[in-house]
Coordinates of C-alpha atoms in Angstrom, one line a residue:
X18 CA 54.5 17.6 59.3
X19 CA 55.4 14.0 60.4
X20 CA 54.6 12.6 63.9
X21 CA 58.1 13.9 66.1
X22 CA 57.1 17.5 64.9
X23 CA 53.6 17.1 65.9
X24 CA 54.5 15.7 69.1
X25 CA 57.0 18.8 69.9
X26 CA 54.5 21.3 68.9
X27 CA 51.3 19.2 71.0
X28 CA 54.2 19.1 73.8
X29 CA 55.0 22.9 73.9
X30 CA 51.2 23.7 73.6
X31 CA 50.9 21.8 76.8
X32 CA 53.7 23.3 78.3
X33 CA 52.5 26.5 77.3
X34 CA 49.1 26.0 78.8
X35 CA 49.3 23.9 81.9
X36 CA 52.6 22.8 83.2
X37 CA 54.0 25.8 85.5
X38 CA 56.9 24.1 86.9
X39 CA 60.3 24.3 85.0
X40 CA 61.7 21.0 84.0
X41 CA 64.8 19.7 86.3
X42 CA 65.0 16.4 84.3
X43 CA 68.6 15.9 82.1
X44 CA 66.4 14.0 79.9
X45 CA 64.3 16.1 77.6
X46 CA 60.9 15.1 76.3
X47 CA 61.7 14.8 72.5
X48 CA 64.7 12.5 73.2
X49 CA 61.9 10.3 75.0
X50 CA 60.0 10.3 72.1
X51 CA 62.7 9.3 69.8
X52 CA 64.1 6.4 71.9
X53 CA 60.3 5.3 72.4
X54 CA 60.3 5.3 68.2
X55 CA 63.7 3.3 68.3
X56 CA 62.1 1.2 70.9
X57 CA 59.1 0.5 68.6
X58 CA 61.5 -0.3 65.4
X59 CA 63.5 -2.8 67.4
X60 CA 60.9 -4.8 68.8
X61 CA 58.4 -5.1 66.3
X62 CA 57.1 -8.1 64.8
X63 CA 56.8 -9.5 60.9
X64 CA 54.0 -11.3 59.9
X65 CA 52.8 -12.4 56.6
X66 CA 51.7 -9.2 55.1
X67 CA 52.1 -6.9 58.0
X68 CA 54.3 -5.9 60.6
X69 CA 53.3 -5.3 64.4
X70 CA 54.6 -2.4 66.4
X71 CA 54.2 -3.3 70.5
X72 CA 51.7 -1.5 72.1
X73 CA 52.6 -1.4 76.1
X74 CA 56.5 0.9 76.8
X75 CA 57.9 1.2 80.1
X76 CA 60.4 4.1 80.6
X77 CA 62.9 3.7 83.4
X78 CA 64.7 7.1 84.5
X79 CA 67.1 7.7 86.8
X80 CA 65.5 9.1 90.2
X81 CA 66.6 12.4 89.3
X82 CA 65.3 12.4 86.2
X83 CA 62.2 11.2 87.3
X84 CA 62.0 13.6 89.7
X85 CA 62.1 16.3 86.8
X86 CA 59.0 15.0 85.2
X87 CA 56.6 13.7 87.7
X88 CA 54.6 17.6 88.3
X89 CA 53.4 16.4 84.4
X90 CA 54.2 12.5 84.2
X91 CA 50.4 11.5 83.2
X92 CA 50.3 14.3 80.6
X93 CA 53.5 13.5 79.2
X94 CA 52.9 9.8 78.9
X95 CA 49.7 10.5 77.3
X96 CA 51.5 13.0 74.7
X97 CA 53.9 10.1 74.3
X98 CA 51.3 7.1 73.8
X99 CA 50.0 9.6 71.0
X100 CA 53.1 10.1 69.0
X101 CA 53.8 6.5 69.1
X102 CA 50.3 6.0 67.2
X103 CA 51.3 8.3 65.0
X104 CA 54.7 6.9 64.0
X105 CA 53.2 3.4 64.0
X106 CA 50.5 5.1 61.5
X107 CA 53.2 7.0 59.2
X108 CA 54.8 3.3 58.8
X109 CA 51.7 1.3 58.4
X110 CA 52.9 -1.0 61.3
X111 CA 49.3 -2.5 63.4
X112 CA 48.6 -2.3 66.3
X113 CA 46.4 -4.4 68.9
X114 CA 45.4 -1.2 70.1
X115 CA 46.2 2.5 71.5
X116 CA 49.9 2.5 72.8
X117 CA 50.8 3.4 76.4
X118 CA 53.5 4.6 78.0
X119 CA 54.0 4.3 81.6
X120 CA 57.4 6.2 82.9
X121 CA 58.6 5.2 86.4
X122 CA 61.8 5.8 88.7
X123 CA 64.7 3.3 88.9
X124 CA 67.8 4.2 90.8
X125 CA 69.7 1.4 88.4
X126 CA 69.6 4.1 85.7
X127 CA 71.9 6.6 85.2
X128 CA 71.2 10.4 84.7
X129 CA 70.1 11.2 81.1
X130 CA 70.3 7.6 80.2
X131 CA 66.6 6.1 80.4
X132 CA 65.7 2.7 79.6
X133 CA 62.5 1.2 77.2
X134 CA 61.2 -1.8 76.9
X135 CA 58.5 -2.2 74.6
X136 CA 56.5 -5.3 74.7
X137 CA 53.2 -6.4 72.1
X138 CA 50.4 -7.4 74.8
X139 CA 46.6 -8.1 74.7
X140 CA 45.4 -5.4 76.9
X141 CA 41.8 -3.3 77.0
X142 CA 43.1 0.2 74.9
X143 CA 44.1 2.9 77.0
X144 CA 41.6 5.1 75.9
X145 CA 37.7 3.5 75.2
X146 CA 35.8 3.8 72.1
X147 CA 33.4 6.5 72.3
X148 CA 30.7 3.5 71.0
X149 CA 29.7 0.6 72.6
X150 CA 31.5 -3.0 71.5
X151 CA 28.9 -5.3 69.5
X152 CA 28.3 -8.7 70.0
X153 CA 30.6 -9.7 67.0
X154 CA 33.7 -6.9 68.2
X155 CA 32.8 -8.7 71.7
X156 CA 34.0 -12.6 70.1
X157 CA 36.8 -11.4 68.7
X158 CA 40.4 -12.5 70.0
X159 CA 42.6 -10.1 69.6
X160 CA 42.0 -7.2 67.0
X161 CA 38.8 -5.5 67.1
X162 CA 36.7 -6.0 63.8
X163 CA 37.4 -2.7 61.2
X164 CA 35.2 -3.3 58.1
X165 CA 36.5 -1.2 55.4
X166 CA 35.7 2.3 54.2
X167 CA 37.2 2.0 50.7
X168 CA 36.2 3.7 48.1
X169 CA 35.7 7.3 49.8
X170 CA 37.7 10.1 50.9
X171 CA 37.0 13.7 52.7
X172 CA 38.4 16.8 50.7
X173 CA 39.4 20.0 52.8
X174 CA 36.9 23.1 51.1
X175 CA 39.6 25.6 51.9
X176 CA 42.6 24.3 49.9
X177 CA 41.4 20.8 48.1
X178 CA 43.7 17.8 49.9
X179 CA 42.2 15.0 50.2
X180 CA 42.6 11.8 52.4
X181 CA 41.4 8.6 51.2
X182 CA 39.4 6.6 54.2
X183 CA 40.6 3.2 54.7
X184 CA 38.8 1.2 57.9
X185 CA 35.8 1.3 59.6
X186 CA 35.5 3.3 61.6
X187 CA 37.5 6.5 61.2
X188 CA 38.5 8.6 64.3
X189 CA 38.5 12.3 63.1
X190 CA 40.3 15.3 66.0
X191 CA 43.3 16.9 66.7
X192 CA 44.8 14.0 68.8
X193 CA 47.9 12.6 67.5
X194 CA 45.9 9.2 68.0
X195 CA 43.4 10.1 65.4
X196 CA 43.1 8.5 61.9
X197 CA 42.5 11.9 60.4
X198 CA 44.2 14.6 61.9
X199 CA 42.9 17.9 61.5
X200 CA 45.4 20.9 63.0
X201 CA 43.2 23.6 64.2
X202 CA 42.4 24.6 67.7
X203 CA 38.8 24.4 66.6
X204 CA 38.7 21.1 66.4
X205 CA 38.4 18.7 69.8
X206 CA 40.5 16.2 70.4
X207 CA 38.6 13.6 69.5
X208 CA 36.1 15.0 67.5
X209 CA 34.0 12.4 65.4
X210 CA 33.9 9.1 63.8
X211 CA 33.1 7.6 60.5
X212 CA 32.0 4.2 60.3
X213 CA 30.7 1.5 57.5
X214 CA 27.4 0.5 59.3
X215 CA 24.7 -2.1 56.8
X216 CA 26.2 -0.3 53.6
X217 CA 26.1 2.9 54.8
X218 CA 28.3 5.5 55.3
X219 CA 27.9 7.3 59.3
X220 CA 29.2 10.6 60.9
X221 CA 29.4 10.1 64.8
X222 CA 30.2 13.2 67.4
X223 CA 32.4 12.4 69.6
X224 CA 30.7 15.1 72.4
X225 CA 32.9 17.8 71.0
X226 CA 33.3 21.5 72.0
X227 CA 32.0 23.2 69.0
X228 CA 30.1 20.5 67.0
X229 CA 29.3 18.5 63.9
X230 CA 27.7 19.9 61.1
X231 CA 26.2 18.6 57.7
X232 CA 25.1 20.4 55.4
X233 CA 24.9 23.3 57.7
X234 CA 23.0 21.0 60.4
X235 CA 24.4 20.2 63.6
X236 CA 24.5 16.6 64.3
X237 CA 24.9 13.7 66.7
X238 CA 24.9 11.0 64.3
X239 CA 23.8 11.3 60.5
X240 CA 24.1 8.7 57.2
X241 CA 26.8 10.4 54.7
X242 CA 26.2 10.5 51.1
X243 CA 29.1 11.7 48.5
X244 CA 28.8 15.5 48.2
X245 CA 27.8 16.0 51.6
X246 CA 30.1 18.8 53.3
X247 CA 31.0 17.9 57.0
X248 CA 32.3 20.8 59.0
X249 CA 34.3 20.1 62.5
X250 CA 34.3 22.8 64.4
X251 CA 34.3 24.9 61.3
X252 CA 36.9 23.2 59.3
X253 CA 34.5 22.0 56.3
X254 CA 35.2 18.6 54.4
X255 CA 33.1 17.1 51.9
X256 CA 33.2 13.3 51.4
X257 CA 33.9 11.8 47.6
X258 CA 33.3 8.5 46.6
X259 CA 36.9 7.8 45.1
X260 CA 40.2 9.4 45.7
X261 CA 39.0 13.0 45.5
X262 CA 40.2 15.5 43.4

């Protein structure tokens, strides 16, 4: 499922759930999304090696259309600031951190016809680390220090994929946002982290709703070894030094 579909189903989930108001807008969420996406694509930047995807979008709609959205803006803009870390993610563009997306009102616009402009800016993330910056993530100018987890992956029990783990750490949940997205309403949001701390491999709850296990142990923060089977909520992984199998 690639980030757009994601995003719709997230979006009706949400609308489903909390947003009792019916939509007046002639702009529709999705086609926010994919102008956002087009947004990203236009203005991003090549360096040597790697390409950066701006990180702060500014949505301009027509007072009416506006108007349609605002009963749900901050919920929408944060469903939107997580499919744009998605699609930067399915593309392997970087980022300086999480994107956000701020809509407003402009009565320049026209109905149905919103404006983006997407800009790459050195801002504080939208959304904290769950663990406090070190010293060393502290001195550091503009990308936060990721050591690498290569050479490990995490295996789903119930049907074998496997995801290699590339950087330090490793945001595991259900958010769009996350590095490893698991899709089951078991799972928090943000559920746990893995990170490369002194040569070790270590699980980190995030405070989620129905916990982090190893090895049948609930846990707030434990060393991983290969072979050790990590459920989230009930979704059971087990981490494999390598590619899996």
């Amino acid at each position: 499922m690639d980030a757009l579909a994601r995003f719709e189903d997230a979006l009706e989930e949400a609308l489903e759930s909390s947003f009792t108001r019916v939509m007046r807008s002639q702009i529709q969420p999705v086609e926010l999304a994919k102008r956002l996406a087009r947004a990203m694509e236009r203005e991003r930047t090549v360096g040597p090696g790697e390409v950066w995807a701006p990180n702060q979008y500014e949505v301009r709609l027509s007072p009416r259309d506006y108007a349609g959205l605002e009963s749900f803006r901050q919920a929408l803009e944060k469903r939107l600031a997580e499919y744009l870390a998605a699609y930067a993610r399915e593309r392997e563009f970087m980022l300086l951190n999480a994107p956000v997306v701020t809509l407003m009102a402009d009565g320049t616009v026209g109905d149905g016809r919103p404006q983006v402009l997407a800009e790459l800016a050195d801002v504080p993330a939208a959304r904290p680390s769950p663990q406090p910056q070190s010293a060393e993530m502290g001195r550091t100018a503009r990308v936060p220090i990721r050591k690498p987890l290569a050479g490990f992956s995490l295996v789903w029990l119930a049907d074998g994929r496997a995801q290699t783990l590339g950087r330090s750490p490793t945001t595991l949940g259900r958010a769009l946002d996350n590095d490893v997205i698991l899709d089951d309403r078991r799972v928090s949001r943000h559920h746990a982290q893995i990170s490369m701390e002194a040569g070790g491999v270590w699980l980190t709850d995030l405070a989620s709703a129905n916990g982090t296990w190893v090895n049948g142990q609930r846990i707030v923060r434990q060393a991983l070894k290969p072979g050790d089977v990590v459920s989230l909520g009930g979704v059971e992984l087990v981490l494999k030094r390598g590619r899996g199998t």
